[in-house]
Amino acid sequence: MNISESSIESMRRLLSEPRKIVIVSHTNPDGDAIGSSLALAEILAENGHAPTCIVPNRFPYYLDWIPDSDKVIIHRNDTEQRAERAIAEAEVIICADMNMLSRVETLGEALAANTTARRVLIDHHLNPEDGFDISFSHPESSSTAFVVYTLAKQLFGRQVLSRTVATQLYVGMMTDTGNFAFSNLTPDLFRAVAELSETGIDIPQIYNNVYNSFTEGRARLFGYVINRKMKMLLKGTVAYMSLTEEEMRRFWFQQGDSEGFVNYPLSIKKMKMSAMFSQQHDFIRVSLRSRGNVDVDTFARRYFNGGGHRNAAGGKSFVSMEETIRHYIDAVNEYHAEGGV
Ligand code: 5GP
Ligand code: MN
């Protein structure tokens, strides 16, 4: 990964004295959001700064073992206004693993209110927003954790890779690559993993903590969704699934329980694209996955007010489940007619 020398230099200058730093990441934080935020916080604290990690809402329970994850402020549960205070006092605001401020929802207002902090972007999504003082935007990277790893080494040297930092970074790299199975797997990434493993991190344990720590409800919900809710379009090359609040309640749903379901249809050989619609309180969350050249980032931006990466993107729908599904079917047909899928 080529990080611009001038951005590194700007970052060095910015961090040349102790700073109050807020690190924010996106709504529905995933392993990369939490792992890269916590690693950044640990590295910055080790170097004399005062970091605070904030996310808009809760992260899934299978990430709560990550070192220091209990220190992340969950804005939606934050009755004492700790997030607002930290943001108001921040001299530096780092947006990690997100490309636009709309991805932090209500937290955006607090961020906009602080007009003096320097703004830094550290991310790997396509189409990053303008308006950052320093931007480390690397859509070619498989995870933000890999960007953090590369940047941290250049800024502070290899000694910042403690076992704790290595664990946090490994979670981000592992989860955003589907345990090193998706695209953008470069030799540099595997060299990074080798270096992380030299710190003594327990890779099988990390894998188990994330992927083999689900509830019984999730296993049963998964069976139900695949058996009863997976529908096919375009001769079985496009799939979609949906989950209503009633269905979630039936399976004792906990936040995070349906993460990853959207990938499963892609285990079918001829599948090109998959969608999952899950009902939230005031909108329907849309998750999209694809194989190869099928571009769901464009699809999400065009049809679902969202975005992401070429093979993994998401968005929102503000109409009913039935209308959302109808809209998806129309969109798939239109995209198909254009050769998009
Ligand atoms: P997931 O399906 O796991 O929620 O998200 C897949 C990818 O799409 C992630 O990189 C995520 O950041 C992005 N994404 C998910 N939802 C949205 C959204 O509403 N807006 C945008 N811009 N990106 C999203
Ligand atoms: Mn990511």
Coordinates of C-alpha atoms and ligand atoms in Angstrom, one line a residue:
M1 CA 0.0 0.0 0.0
N2 CA 1.4 3.4 -1.0
I3 CA 0.6 6.0 1.6
S4 CA 1.3 9.5 0.5
E5 CA 4.4 10.9 2.0
S6 CA 2.8 14.4 2.4
S7 CA -0.2 13.0 4.3
I8 CA 2.2 11.1 6.6
E9 CA 4.1 14.3 7.1
S10 CA 0.9 16.3 7.9
M11 CA -0.1 13.5 10.4
R12 CA 3.3 13.7 12.0
R13 CA 3.0 17.4 12.5
L14 CA -0.5 17.1 13.8
L15 CA 0.6 14.5 16.4
S16 CA 3.8 16.3 17.3
E17 CA 2.2 17.3 20.6
P18 CA -0.2 15.4 22.9
R19 CA -3.7 15.7 21.4
K20 CA -7.3 15.0 22.5
I21 CA -8.5 12.7 19.8
V22 CA -11.9 11.3 19.0
I23 CA -12.1 8.2 16.8
V24 CA -15.5 7.5 15.3
S25 CA -16.7 4.7 13.1
H26 CA -19.9 3.7 11.3
T27 CA -23.4 2.6 12.4
N28 CA -23.8 -1.2 12.9
P29 CA -20.0 -1.4 13.7
D30 CA -18.4 -4.6 12.4
G31 CA -15.1 -6.3 13.3
D32 CA -13.1 -3.9 11.1
A33 CA -14.8 -0.8 12.6
I34 CA -14.2 -1.9 16.2
G35 CA -10.8 -3.5 15.6
S36 CA -9.2 -0.6 13.6
S37 CA -10.7 2.0 16.0
L38 CA -9.4 0.2 19.1
A39 CA -6.0 -0.4 17.5
L40 CA -5.7 3.3 16.6
A41 CA -6.7 4.3 20.1
E42 CA -4.1 2.0 21.7
I43 CA -1.3 3.2 19.4
L44 CA -2.2 6.8 20.0
A45 CA -2.4 6.4 23.7
E46 CA 1.0 4.6 23.8
N47 CA 2.4 7.7 22.0
G48 CA 1.1 10.2 24.6
H49 CA -2.3 11.2 23.1
A50 CA -5.7 11.0 24.7
P51 CA -8.0 9.0 22.4
T52 CA -11.7 8.2 22.8
C53 CA -13.6 5.7 20.6
I54 CA -17.2 6.4 19.7
V55 CA -19.7 4.4 17.6
P56 CA -23.3 5.4 16.9
N57 CA -24.9 2.1 18.1
R58 CA -24.0 -1.2 19.7
F59 CA -21.6 -3.7 18.1
P60 CA -22.4 -7.4 18.0
Y61 CA -21.9 -9.5 21.1
Y62 CA -19.2 -11.7 19.4
L63 CA -16.9 -8.7 19.3
D64 CA -17.1 -7.8 23.1
W65 CA -14.0 -9.9 24.0
I66 CA -11.7 -7.6 22.0
P67 CA -9.2 -5.9 24.3
D68 CA -10.6 -2.6 25.5
S69 CA -13.9 -2.9 23.6
D70 CA -15.6 -2.0 26.9
K71 CA -14.2 1.5 26.6
V72 CA -15.9 2.2 23.3
I73 CA -18.7 4.8 23.9
I74 CA -22.0 3.7 22.3
H75 CA -23.7 7.0 21.4
R76 CA -27.2 5.6 21.4
N77 CA -26.8 4.3 25.0
D78 CA -24.8 7.3 26.2
T79 CA -27.1 8.9 28.7
E80 CA -24.3 11.0 30.3
Q81 CA -23.4 12.8 27.0
R82 CA -19.8 11.5 27.2
A83 CA -19.7 11.3 23.4
E84 CA -20.8 14.9 23.0
R85 CA -18.3 16.1 25.6
A86 CA -15.4 14.2 24.0
I87 CA -16.3 15.5 20.6
A88 CA -16.6 19.1 21.8
E89 CA -13.2 18.9 23.4
A90 CA -11.4 17.0 20.6
E91 CA -8.5 18.6 18.8
V92 CA -8.5 15.8 16.2
I93 CA -11.4 13.8 14.9
I94 CA -10.5 10.6 13.1
C95 CA -13.2 8.9 11.0
A96 CA -12.2 5.2 10.7
D97 CA -13.7 2.6 8.4
M98 CA -16.3 5.0 6.9
N99 CA -16.4 7.2 3.9
M100 CA -19.1 9.7 4.7
L101 CA -20.4 11.5 7.7
S102 CA -24.0 10.3 7.1
R103 CA -22.8 6.9 8.1
V104 CA -22.8 8.0 11.8
E105 CA -26.4 9.2 11.8
T106 CA -27.2 11.3 14.8
L107 CA -23.6 11.5 15.9
G108 CA -23.1 13.7 12.8
E109 CA -24.6 16.7 14.5
A110 CA -22.1 16.6 17.4
L111 CA -19.3 16.2 14.9
A112 CA -20.5 19.1 12.8
A113 CA -20.7 21.3 16.0
N114 CA -17.0 21.0 16.6
T115 CA -15.6 23.3 13.9
T116 CA -12.0 23.6 15.2
A117 CA -10.8 20.0 15.3
R118 CA -8.7 18.7 12.5
R119 CA -10.4 16.0 10.6
V120 CA -8.7 12.8 9.5
L121 CA -10.1 10.0 7.4
I122 CA -8.7 6.5 7.6
D123 CA -10.7 4.2 5.4
H124 CA -11.0 1.7 2.5
H125 CA -14.5 2.4 1.1
L126 CA -15.1 3.7 -2.4
N127 CA -16.1 7.3 -3.0
P128 CA -14.8 9.0 0.1
E129 CA -16.4 12.4 1.0
D130 CA -14.3 15.6 0.7
G131 CA -13.7 17.9 3.6
F132 CA -11.1 16.1 5.6
D133 CA -7.9 17.9 6.5
I134 CA -5.9 14.7 6.0
S135 CA -7.2 11.7 4.1
F136 CA -5.9 8.1 4.1
S137 CA -8.4 6.7 1.7
H138 CA -7.4 3.3 0.4
P139 CA -10.2 1.4 -1.5
E140 CA -7.6 -1.0 -2.7
S141 CA -7.1 -2.3 0.9
S142 CA -9.2 -5.2 2.1
S143 CA -9.7 -3.6 5.5
T144 CA -9.3 -0.4 7.4
A145 CA -7.2 -2.4 9.9
F146 CA -4.6 -3.0 7.1
V147 CA -4.5 0.8 6.5
V148 CA -4.1 1.4 10.2
Y149 CA -1.3 -1.2 10.4
T150 CA 0.6 0.4 7.4
L151 CA 0.1 3.9 8.6
A152 CA 1.0 3.2 12.3
K153 CA 4.3 1.5 11.3
Q154 CA 5.3 4.4 9.1
L155 CA 4.4 7.0 11.8
F156 CA 5.6 5.2 14.9
G157 CA 7.7 2.2 13.8
R158 CA 7.2 -1.5 14.2
Q159 CA 7.4 -1.4 18.0
V160 CA 3.7 -0.1 18.2
L161 CA 2.6 -3.6 17.2
S162 CA 2.0 -4.9 20.7
R163 CA 0.1 -8.1 21.2
T164 CA -3.0 -6.1 22.0
V165 CA -2.8 -4.0 18.9
A166 CA -2.0 -7.1 16.8
T167 CA -5.2 -8.8 18.1
Q168 CA -7.3 -5.7 17.4
L169 CA -5.9 -5.4 13.9
Y170 CA -6.2 -9.1 13.1
V171 CA -9.9 -9.0 13.9
G172 CA -10.4 -6.2 11.3
M173 CA -8.3 -8.0 8.7
M174 CA -10.0 -11.4 9.3
T175 CA -13.6 -10.2 9.4
D176 CA -13.4 -7.9 6.3
T177 CA -11.8 -10.6 4.2
G178 CA -14.1 -13.4 5.3
N179 CA -11.2 -15.0 7.0
F180 CA -8.8 -14.2 4.1
A181 CA -11.1 -15.5 1.4
F182 CA -12.4 -12.4 -0.4
S183 CA -10.8 -10.0 -2.9
N184 CA -7.8 -7.6 -2.4
L185 CA -5.7 -10.3 -0.8
T186 CA -2.2 -9.0 -1.5
P187 CA 1.2 -10.4 -0.6
D188 CA 1.6 -7.3 1.6
L189 CA -1.5 -8.2 3.6
F190 CA -0.1 -11.7 4.3
R191 CA 3.3 -10.2 5.3
A192 CA 1.3 -7.9 7.7
V193 CA -0.4 -11.0 9.1
A194 CA 3.0 -12.7 9.5
E195 CA 4.2 -9.7 11.5
L196 CA 1.1 -9.7 13.7
S197 CA 1.5 -13.4 14.4
E198 CA 5.0 -12.7 15.6
T199 CA 3.6 -10.8 18.5
G200 CA 2.1 -14.1 19.8
I201 CA -1.5 -13.5 19.0
D202 CA -3.7 -16.6 19.2
I203 CA -5.2 -16.9 15.7
P204 CA -7.4 -20.0 16.3
Q205 CA -8.7 -18.3 19.5
I206 CA -9.5 -15.1 17.7
Y207 CA -11.3 -17.1 14.9
N208 CA -13.4 -19.0 17.5
N209 CA -14.2 -15.8 19.5
V210 CA -15.7 -14.2 16.4
Y211 CA -17.1 -17.1 14.3
N212 CA -17.9 -19.8 16.8
S213 CA -19.5 -17.7 19.6
F214 CA -23.1 -17.4 18.4
T215 CA -26.3 -18.0 20.2
E216 CA -28.6 -21.0 19.6
G217 CA -31.2 -18.6 18.3
R218 CA -28.8 -17.4 15.5
A219 CA -28.2 -21.0 14.3
R220 CA -32.0 -21.7 14.2
L221 CA -32.7 -18.3 12.5
F222 CA -30.0 -19.1 9.9
G223 CA -31.7 -22.4 9.1
Y224 CA -35.1 -20.7 8.8
V225 CA -33.8 -17.9 6.6
I226 CA -32.0 -20.1 4.2
N227 CA -34.8 -22.7 4.0
R228 CA -37.8 -20.4 4.0
K229 CA -36.8 -16.9 3.0
M230 CA -34.1 -17.3 0.4
K231 CA -35.7 -16.4 -3.0
M232 CA -34.2 -16.5 -6.4
L233 CA -34.3 -14.2 -9.5
L234 CA -32.8 -14.4 -13.0
K235 CA -32.6 -18.2 -13.1
G236 CA -31.1 -18.6 -9.7
T237 CA -28.2 -16.2 -10.3
V238 CA -29.5 -13.5 -8.0
A239 CA -30.9 -14.1 -4.5
Y240 CA -32.6 -12.1 -1.8
M241 CA -33.7 -12.8 1.8
S242 CA -35.7 -10.8 4.3
L243 CA -36.2 -10.6 8.0
T244 CA -39.1 -8.9 9.7
E245 CA -39.1 -7.8 13.4
E246 CA -41.7 -10.5 14.2
E247 CA -39.3 -13.2 12.8
M248 CA -36.4 -11.8 14.8
R249 CA -38.4 -11.9 18.0
R250 CA -39.4 -15.5 17.3
F251 CA -35.7 -16.5 17.3
W252 CA -34.6 -14.3 20.3
F253 CA -32.8 -12.0 18.0
Q254 CA -29.7 -10.2 19.4
Q255 CA -28.0 -7.5 17.4
G256 CA -25.5 -9.1 15.1
D257 CA -27.3 -12.4 14.8
S258 CA -28.0 -12.0 11.1
E259 CA -24.5 -10.7 10.1
G260 CA -23.0 -12.9 7.4
F261 CA -26.3 -14.5 6.3
V262 CA -26.1 -12.4 3.1
N263 CA -22.9 -14.2 2.1
Y264 CA -24.4 -17.7 2.1
P265 CA -26.3 -17.6 -1.2
L266 CA -22.9 -16.9 -2.8
S267 CA -21.8 -20.4 -1.8
I268 CA -24.1 -21.6 -4.7
K269 CA -22.0 -22.0 -7.7
K270 CA -23.9 -19.9 -10.2
M271 CA -24.9 -17.1 -7.8
K272 CA -23.7 -13.6 -8.8
M273 CA -25.4 -11.3 -6.3
S274 CA -27.2 -11.6 -3.0
A275 CA -29.3 -9.2 -0.8
M276 CA -30.6 -9.3 2.7
F277 CA -33.3 -7.0 3.9
S278 CA -33.7 -6.6 7.7
Q279 CA -36.3 -4.6 9.3
Q280 CA -35.1 -2.0 11.9
H281 CA -37.3 0.4 13.9
D282 CA -37.7 3.1 11.2
F283 CA -36.2 1.7 8.0
I284 CA -35.1 -1.5 6.3
R285 CA -31.4 -2.2 6.3
V286 CA -30.1 -3.5 3.0
S287 CA -27.0 -5.7 2.7
L288 CA -25.6 -6.6 -0.7
R289 CA -22.9 -9.0 -1.7
S290 CA -21.6 -10.0 -5.2
R291 CA -19.0 -12.0 -7.0
G292 CA -16.4 -10.8 -9.4
N293 CA -17.3 -7.9 -11.7
V294 CA -20.9 -7.5 -10.4
D295 CA -20.7 -4.1 -8.7
V296 CA -23.0 -3.8 -5.7
D297 CA -21.4 -0.4 -4.7
T298 CA -23.0 1.2 -7.7
F299 CA -26.2 -0.8 -7.2
A300 CA -26.4 0.3 -3.6
R301 CA -25.8 4.0 -4.4
R302 CA -28.3 4.0 -7.3
Y303 CA -31.2 2.1 -5.7
F304 CA -30.7 2.1 -1.9
N305 CA -29.1 5.4 -0.8
G306 CA -26.0 3.6 0.1
G307 CA -22.6 2.4 -1.1
G308 CA -19.6 0.4 0.1
H309 CA -17.3 -1.8 -1.9
R310 CA -17.6 -3.5 -5.3
N311 CA -18.5 -6.9 -3.8
A312 CA -20.0 -5.8 -0.4
A313 CA -22.2 -2.8 0.0
G314 CA -25.3 -1.7 1.9
G315 CA -28.0 0.9 2.1
K316 CA -31.4 1.8 3.5
S317 CA -35.0 1.6 2.4
F318 CA -37.7 3.7 3.9
V319 CA -40.8 1.9 2.5
S320 CA -42.4 -1.3 3.6
M321 CA -40.8 -4.7 3.2
E322 CA -43.1 -5.6 0.3
E323 CA -42.3 -2.4 -1.5
T324 CA -38.6 -2.8 -0.8
I325 CA -38.6 -6.3 -2.3
R326 CA -40.6 -5.0 -5.3
H327 CA -38.1 -2.2 -5.7
Y328 CA -35.2 -4.7 -5.5
I329 CA -36.7 -7.0 -8.1
D330 CA -37.3 -4.0 -10.5
A331 CA -33.7 -2.8 -9.8
V332 CA -32.2 -6.2 -10.5
N333 CA -34.1 -6.4 -13.8
E334 CA -32.9 -3.0 -14.8
Y335 CA -29.3 -3.7 -13.8
H336 CA -29.5 -7.0 -15.7
A337 CA -30.8 -5.3 -18.8
E338 CA -27.7 -3.0 -18.6
G339 CA -25.4 -5.9 -18.2
G340 CA -24.6 -5.1 -14.6
V341 CA -25.6 -8.5 -13.4
Ligands
5GP1 P1 -23.0 -4.7 5.6 O1 -23.8 -5.4 4.6 O2 -22.0 -5.6 6.2 O3 -23.8 -3.9 6.6 O4 -22.1 -3.6 4.8 C1 -21.3 -4.0 3.8 C2 -20.5 -2.7 3.3 O5 -21.4 -1.7 2.8 C3 -19.7 -2.1 4.4 O6 -18.5 -1.7 3.9 C4 -20.5 -0.9 4.9 O7 -19.7 0.1 5.4 C5 -21.3 -0.5 3.6 N1 -22.6 0.0 3.9 C6 -23.5 -0.7 4.6 N2 -24.7 0.1 4.8 C7 -24.4 1.2 4.2 C8 -25.2 2.5 4.0 O8 -26.3 2.6 4.4 N3 -24.5 3.5 3.3 C9 -23.3 3.3 2.8 N4 -22.7 4.4 2.2 N5 -22.5 2.2 3.0 C10 -23.1 1.2 3.6
MN2 MN -14.1 -2.2 6.7

